[in-house]
Coordinates of C-alpha atoms in Angstrom, one line a residue:
X18 CA -9.4 18.4 -2.1
X19 CA -7.8 16.0 -4.6
X20 CA -4.2 15.2 -4.9
X21 CA -1.9 11.8 -6.6
X22 CA -1.6 9.4 -4.6
X23 CA 2.2 9.2 -3.2
X24 CA 4.7 7.0 -3.9
X25 CA 5.4 4.7 -0.9
X26 CA 7.0 6.0 1.7
X27 CA 9.3 4.6 4.1
X28 CA 5.9 2.3 6.1
X29 CA 7.7 -0.9 6.5
X30 CA 7.9 -0.6 10.1
X31 CA 4.8 -0.1 10.8
X32 CA 2.8 -3.1 12.3
X33 CA -0.8 -3.7 10.7
X34 CA -3.7 -5.5 13.1
X35 CA -5.6 -6.8 10.4
X36 CA -9.2 -8.7 12.4
X37 CA -10.8 -11.3 10.7
X38 CA -14.4 -12.2 12.2
X39 CA -14.9 -16.0 10.8
X40 CA -18.1 -18.4 10.6
X41 CA -18.8 -21.0 8.7
X42 CA -16.0 -19.9 5.8
X43 CA -14.7 -22.1 5.2
X44 CA -14.9 -22.1 1.3
X45 CA -13.9 -18.8 1.3
X46 CA -11.6 -18.1 4.2
X47 CA -8.0 -19.8 2.4
X48 CA -9.0 -17.1 -0.3
X49 CA -9.0 -14.3 2.7
X50 CA -6.0 -15.3 4.2
X51 CA -3.4 -15.8 0.7
X52 CA -4.6 -12.4 0.4
X53 CA -2.6 -11.5 3.1
X54 CA 0.3 -13.5 2.5
X55 CA 0.7 -12.1 -1.0
X56 CA 0.3 -8.4 0.1
X57 CA 3.6 -6.1 -0.7
X58 CA 3.4 -5.1 2.8
X59 CA 4.6 -7.2 5.2
X60 CA 4.4 -7.0 8.9
X61 CA 0.8 -7.9 9.2
X62 CA -0.6 -9.0 12.0
X63 CA -3.8 -11.6 10.5
X64 CA -6.0 -12.1 14.3
X65 CA -8.4 -14.3 13.7
X66 CA -12.4 -14.4 15.6
X67 CA -14.6 -18.1 14.8
X68 CA -18.1 -17.3 16.7
X69 CA -18.7 -20.9 16.9
X70 CA -18.0 -22.1 13.5
X71 CA -19.7 -25.5 12.6
X72 CA -17.4 -26.3 9.2
X73 CA -13.9 -26.5 9.3
X74 CA -13.0 -22.8 9.2
X75 CA -11.1 -23.1 11.9
X76 CA -8.4 -26.2 10.1
X77 CA -8.1 -24.4 7.3
X78 CA -6.6 -21.5 9.6
X79 CA -4.8 -23.6 11.4
X80 CA -3.6 -25.4 8.2
X81 CA -1.9 -22.4 7.1
X82 CA -0.3 -20.8 9.4
X83 CA 2.4 -22.9 8.1
X84 CA 2.7 -20.4 5.1
X85 CA 2.9 -17.8 7.1
X86 CA 5.2 -15.4 4.9
X87 CA 8.2 -13.4 7.3
X88 CA 7.3 -10.5 8.7
X89 CA 3.7 -11.6 9.6
X90 CA 1.7 -13.6 12.0
X91 CA -1.3 -15.9 12.4
X92 CA -3.5 -15.7 16.0
X93 CA -7.0 -17.0 16.3
X94 CA -9.5 -16.3 18.8
X95 CA -12.5 -19.1 19.7
X96 CA -15.4 -18.4 21.0
X97 CA -17.9 -21.0 23.4
X98 CA -21.1 -19.1 21.9
X99 CA -22.2 -16.8 19.3
X100 CA -21.7 -13.6 19.6
X101 CA -22.7 -11.9 15.9
X102 CA -19.5 -9.9 14.0
X103 CA -20.5 -7.0 16.7
X104 CA -18.7 -9.0 19.8
X105 CA -15.9 -10.9 17.6
X106 CA -14.7 -8.0 16.2
X107 CA -13.8 -5.7 20.0
X108 CA -12.0 -9.1 20.0
X109 CA -10.5 -8.5 18.0
X110 CA -9.9 -4.8 18.3
X111 CA -8.9 -5.5 21.9
X112 CA -5.8 -8.4 21.3
X113 CA -4.7 -5.5 18.2
X114 CA -0.8 -4.8 19.0
X115 CA -0.4 -2.9 15.9
X116 CA 0.5 0.9 14.7
X117 CA -2.8 0.1 12.7
X118 CA -6.5 -1.7 12.3
X119 CA -7.6 -3.0 9.9
X120 CA -10.8 -4.4 9.3
X121 CA -12.2 -7.9 6.5
X122 CA -14.3 -10.0 6.2
X123 CA -13.2 -13.7 6.6
X124 CA -15.1 -14.2 2.7
X125 CA -13.4 -11.3 1.6
X126 CA -10.3 -10.4 -0.2
X127 CA -7.4 -7.6 -1.4
X128 CA -5.3 -6.8 -3.6
X129 CA -2.3 -7.1 -3.5
X130 CA -0.9 -3.5 -3.3
X131 CA -4.0 -2.5 -1.1
X132 CA -2.2 -2.7 2.8
X133 CA 0.3 -0.6 1.2
X134 CA -1.3 1.5 -0.5
X135 CA -3.9 3.5 2.8
X136 CA -0.8 3.1 4.3
X137 CA 1.5 5.6 2.1
X138 CA -1.8 7.4 2.5
X139 CA -1.8 7.5 6.3
X140 CA 1.8 8.8 6.7
X141 CA 2.1 11.1 4.0
X142 CA -0.9 12.6 4.6
X143 CA -1.1 12.5 8.6
X144 CA -4.6 10.8 9.0
X145 CA -5.8 8.5 11.4
X146 CA -7.9 6.9 8.9
X147 CA -7.8 6.3 4.7
X148 CA -10.5 5.2 3.4
X149 CA -10.3 2.2 -0.2
X150 CA -12.5 2.3 -3.0
X151 CA -14.2 -1.7 -3.5
X152 CA -15.3 -4.0 -5.7
X153 CA -18.5 -6.9 -6.0
X154 CA -16.9 -10.2 -6.8
X155 CA -18.8 -10.5 -9.5
X156 CA -17.7 -7.0 -10.6
X157 CA -13.6 -8.5 -10.8
X158 CA -12.3 -7.5 -13.9
X159 CA -8.6 -7.8 -14.4
X160 CA -7.9 -4.1 -14.9
X161 CA -9.2 -2.4 -12.1
X162 CA -7.4 0.6 -11.1
X163 CA -8.0 4.1 -12.5
X164 CA -5.6 5.5 -14.6
X165 CA -4.4 8.1 -12.6
X166 CA -6.1 7.3 -9.2
X167 CA -6.2 10.1 -6.5
X168 CA -7.1 11.2 -2.9
X169 CA -9.6 13.2 -0.8
X170 CA -8.4 14.9 1.7
X171 CA -11.2 15.9 4.5
X172 CA -10.4 19.0 7.0
X173 CA -13.4 19.5 8.6
X174 CA -16.2 17.8 11.0
X175 CA -18.5 19.1 8.7
X176 CA -16.6 17.7 5.5
X177 CA -16.5 14.1 7.3
X178 CA -20.3 14.0 8.1
X179 CA -21.0 15.5 4.7
X180 CA -19.8 13.0 3.4
X181 CA -20.9 10.0 5.5
X182 CA -23.9 11.2 4.6
X183 CA -23.1 11.0 0.9
X184 CA -21.3 7.5 1.3
X185 CA -24.6 6.0 2.6
X186 CA -26.5 3.0 0.6
X187 CA -30.1 5.5 0.1
X188 CA -27.4 7.7 -1.4
X189 CA -24.8 6.6 -3.3
X190 CA -24.5 3.9 -5.8
X191 CA -23.5 -0.2 -5.2
X192 CA -19.8 0.1 -4.1
X193 CA -18.9 3.7 -3.1
X194 CA -20.3 2.8 0.5
X195 CA -18.2 3.8 3.6
X196 CA -21.0 3.4 5.9
X197 CA -18.9 -0.7 6.8
X198 CA -16.3 -1.0 9.2
X199 CA -14.3 -3.2 6.9
X200 CA -11.9 -1.5 4.1
X201 CA -11.1 1.3 6.1
X202 CA -7.5 1.8 7.8
X203 CA -7.5 3.0 11.0
X204 CA -4.8 4.4 13.0
X205 CA -5.4 2.0 16.9
X206 CA -4.9 5.5 19.0
X207 CA -7.4 7.1 17.6
X208 CA -9.7 4.6 17.9
X209 CA -8.6 4.4 21.1
X210 CA -8.9 8.1 22.5
X211 CA -12.5 8.7 20.8
X212 CA -13.0 4.9 22.9
X213 CA -14.5 3.8 19.2
X214 CA -15.5 0.6 20.1
X215 CA -18.6 -1.9 18.9
X216 CA -21.8 -2.7 20.5
X217 CA -22.2 -6.0 21.7
X218 CA -25.8 -5.9 21.7
X219 CA -25.7 -5.4 18.6
X220 CA -25.1 -8.3 16.7
X221 CA -25.0 -8.3 13.2
X222 CA -25.8 -4.8 12.6
X223 CA -23.3 -2.8 14.4
X224 CA -21.3 -1.6 10.5
X225 CA -24.0 1.7 10.5
X226 CA -23.7 1.8 14.2
X227 CA -19.8 2.0 14.5
X228 CA -19.1 3.6 11.0
X229 CA -22.1 6.9 12.7
X230 CA -20.0 7.1 15.6
X231 CA -17.0 7.4 13.5
X232 CA -17.8 10.5 11.5
X233 CA -18.9 12.3 14.3
X234 CA -16.1 12.0 16.0
X235 CA -13.0 12.5 12.7
X236 CA -12.5 15.7 11.9
X237 CA -9.9 14.6 9.3
X238 CA -10.0 11.7 7.2
X239 CA -8.5 10.8 3.5
X240 CA -10.7 8.8 0.7
X241 CA -8.6 7.2 -2.3
X242 CA -10.7 5.6 -5.7
X243 CA -8.0 2.9 -5.5
X244 CA -10.0 -0.5 -5.5
X245 CA -8.3 -2.0 -2.2
X246 CA -10.9 -4.4 -0.9
X247 CA -13.0 -7.2 -3.2
X248 CA -16.5 -8.5 -0.9
X249 CA -18.7 -11.1 -1.6
X250 CA -22.0 -11.2 -2.4
X251 CA -22.2 -15.1 -2.4
X252 CA -21.5 -16.3 1.1
X253 CA -24.7 -17.0 2.3
X254 CA -23.4 -17.9 5.3
X255 CA -21.7 -14.8 6.3
X256 CA -20.9 -12.5 9.5
X257 CA -22.9 -10.3 8.4
X258 CA -26.5 -12.1 6.9
X259 CA -27.4 -14.6 9.9
X260 CA -29.4 -11.7 11.9
X261 CA -33.3 -12.6 12.4
X262 CA -35.8 -9.9 11.2
X263 CA -36.8 -9.6 14.8
X264 CA -33.5 -8.5 15.9
X265 CA -32.2 -6.2 12.7
X266 CA -36.0 -4.7 13.7
X267 CA -34.2 -4.6 17.5
X268 CA -31.4 -2.8 16.4
X269 CA -33.0 -0.6 14.1
X270 CA -34.2 1.3 17.3
X271 CA -31.7 0.9 19.7
X272 CA -29.7 2.5 16.5
X273 CA -31.7 5.0 16.1
X274 CA -31.7 6.8 20.0
X275 CA -28.1 6.2 20.0
X276 CA -28.4 8.5 17.0
X277 CA -30.4 11.3 18.3
X278 CA -29.2 11.4 22.3
X279 CA -26.2 12.1 19.5
X280 CA -28.3 15.6 17.6
X281 CA -29.7 16.8 20.8
X282 CA -25.4 17.1 22.2
X283 CA -23.7 20.9 22.8
X284 CA -21.4 19.9 19.1
X285 CA -23.9 19.5 17.2
X286 CA -26.8 22.5 18.1
X287 CA -23.7 25.0 18.0
X288 CA -21.1 23.3 15.3
X289 CA -24.5 23.4 13.0
X290 CA -24.7 20.1 12.5
X291 CA -28.2 19.6 13.0
X292 CA -29.6 19.8 9.1
X293 CA -27.1 17.5 8.3
X294 CA -27.1 14.8 11.2
X295 CA -31.4 14.6 10.1
X296 CA -30.5 13.2 6.7
X297 CA -28.5 11.2 7.7
X298 CA -30.8 9.8 10.2
X299 CA -33.3 9.3 7.4
X300 CA -31.2 7.9 5.0
X301 CA -30.5 5.6 7.6
X302 CA -34.4 4.9 9.2
X303 CA -34.7 3.5 5.1
X304 CA -31.5 1.6 3.5
X305 CA -32.2 0.1 6.9
X306 CA -36.0 -1.3 7.0
X307 CA -35.0 -2.1 2.9
X308 CA -32.6 -4.9 4.6
X309 CA -35.1 -5.5 6.4
X310 CA -38.0 -6.4 3.5
X311 CA -35.4 -7.4 1.1
X312 CA -34.3 -10.5 3.9
X313 CA -34.8 -14.1 3.4
X314 CA -36.0 -14.6 6.3
X315 CA -39.2 -15.4 7.5
X316 CA -38.9 -13.4 10.8
X317 CA -38.7 -10.4 8.3
X318 CA -41.2 -11.2 5.9
X319 CA -43.9 -11.8 8.8
X320 CA -42.5 -8.0 9.9
X321 CA -42.9 -6.8 6.8
X322 CA -46.4 -8.1 6.2
X323 CA -47.4 -7.1 9.8
X324 CA -46.3 -3.5 8.9
X325 CA -48.3 -3.4 6.2
X326 CA -51.8 -4.0 8.3
X327 CA -53.9 -0.9 9.3
X328 CA -54.0 -0.7 12.6
X329 CA -51.6 -2.9 13.1
X330 CA -50.6 -2.3 17.0
X331 CA -53.3 -0.2 19.7
X332 CA -52.8 2.9 20.5
X333 CA -50.8 1.7 23.5
X334 CA -48.2 0.1 21.3
X335 CA -44.6 0.3 21.3
X336 CA -45.6 0.8 17.3
X337 CA -48.5 2.1 16.5
X338 CA -49.2 4.8 14.1
X339 CA -49.7 8.0 14.6
X340 CA -48.0 10.2 12.0
X341 CA -50.5 13.5 11.3
X342 CA -52.4 12.4 7.4
X343 CA -50.7 16.0 6.3
X344 CA -46.9 14.8 7.0
X345 CA -47.7 11.8 5.1
X346 CA -46.7 13.4 1.3
X347 CA -43.3 15.2 2.6
X348 CA -42.8 11.0 3.3
X349 CA -44.0 9.6 0.0
X350 CA -41.4 12.8 -1.8
X351 CA -38.9 10.7 0.4
X352 CA -39.7 7.7 -2.1
X353 CA -40.2 6.3 1.3
X354 CA -43.3 3.6 1.3
X355 CA -45.3 4.8 3.8
X356 CA -46.5 2.0 5.6
X357 CA -43.0 1.9 6.6
X358 CA -44.0 5.4 8.4
X359 CA -45.7 2.8 11.4
X360 CA -42.7 1.2 12.3
X361 CA -41.3 4.2 14.0
X362 CA -42.4 4.9 17.9
X363 CA -44.2 7.8 19.2
X364 CA -41.4 9.2 20.8
X365 CA -39.5 9.2 18.0
X366 CA -41.8 9.9 15.3
X367 CA -42.2 13.1 18.2
X368 CA -38.4 13.4 17.3
X369 CA -38.6 13.2 12.8
X370 CA -41.8 15.9 13.6
X371 CA -39.0 18.3 15.0
X372 CA -35.8 17.8 13.2
X373 CA -35.9 16.1 10.1
X374 CA -39.9 17.9 8.6
X375 CA -38.1 21.3 9.5
X376 CA -36.0 20.6 7.0
X377 CA -37.5 18.5 4.5
X378 CA -40.3 21.1 4.5
X379 CA -40.6 25.1 4.8
X380 CA -40.9 25.8 9.1
X381 CA -44.5 27.9 8.3
X382 CA -45.6 23.5 7.7
X383 CA -44.8 22.0 10.0
X384 CA -47.6 22.8 13.1

């Protein structure tokens, strides 16, 4: 369902907690802060969680405290050791006092009416989540607003899961993803009610797990095609880009295990959600493997080179090639290169054969 964005309603008194994990972004963080200072919605608390930056990031934030507009405040939480963006976001969430929370990265920035637009939609349609559109920094231009901005409303778990599947990196063009934590205005009461926490074990790979949790727990939400967020692509020290390939691979397995557990829950089978969840799991796997392969990281490249070697692991190994030959053509049909099949553990492969392959090909073709 689509509708026009409503005129701004009486939302000025609603506090929004903007949570920003930061790490070595002294070059970018002032821009992020000033974009929040310039918001048309004025009641904002900025919560910075510093993940042990080795540059002057914290100094820049401190220097701008005195310029904080009326109605806004700045809080800085400083870690004693690196914890990754998952831990930082959870710390920010724990410190939040606002009716709504909004996650943002310290090297990105907002447009003047971003928070007001999202807040107006949340209050008008009485939904616990509103997603905006985003642009990459290299795509920024003078006029990025649609001639007639619209909003899509989602009213069921199936609609939510289908939208999530269609908004994964493996299935949608750049700029349309909804699998990130940022650029989402969330009702804090809802976050607490459904226990939408961040798992610190995942370091900097938490976006996909957290968003998967979100869209398997929400029935009603809204999305606008109005650009409300600009994503910086030029920061090589981003907090989300510091994870070695071996940890990304470990996180892939852990997230797949969590997704598998969810797919076994009763509500999935009783509600007929298994097909769409299986597609979500497959899309996630493809995008994570592409990410590991493309990473400018020695560990990632070493992992990928090992995966390409036939019989690289013994029969008892976690990473053992055990996919029957007759299934390989289906993997090729998904655009998933054959070497990637060896990434799956035998345990997870059994789930793929049971779940995904029964969806992707006729049941009589599956043993």
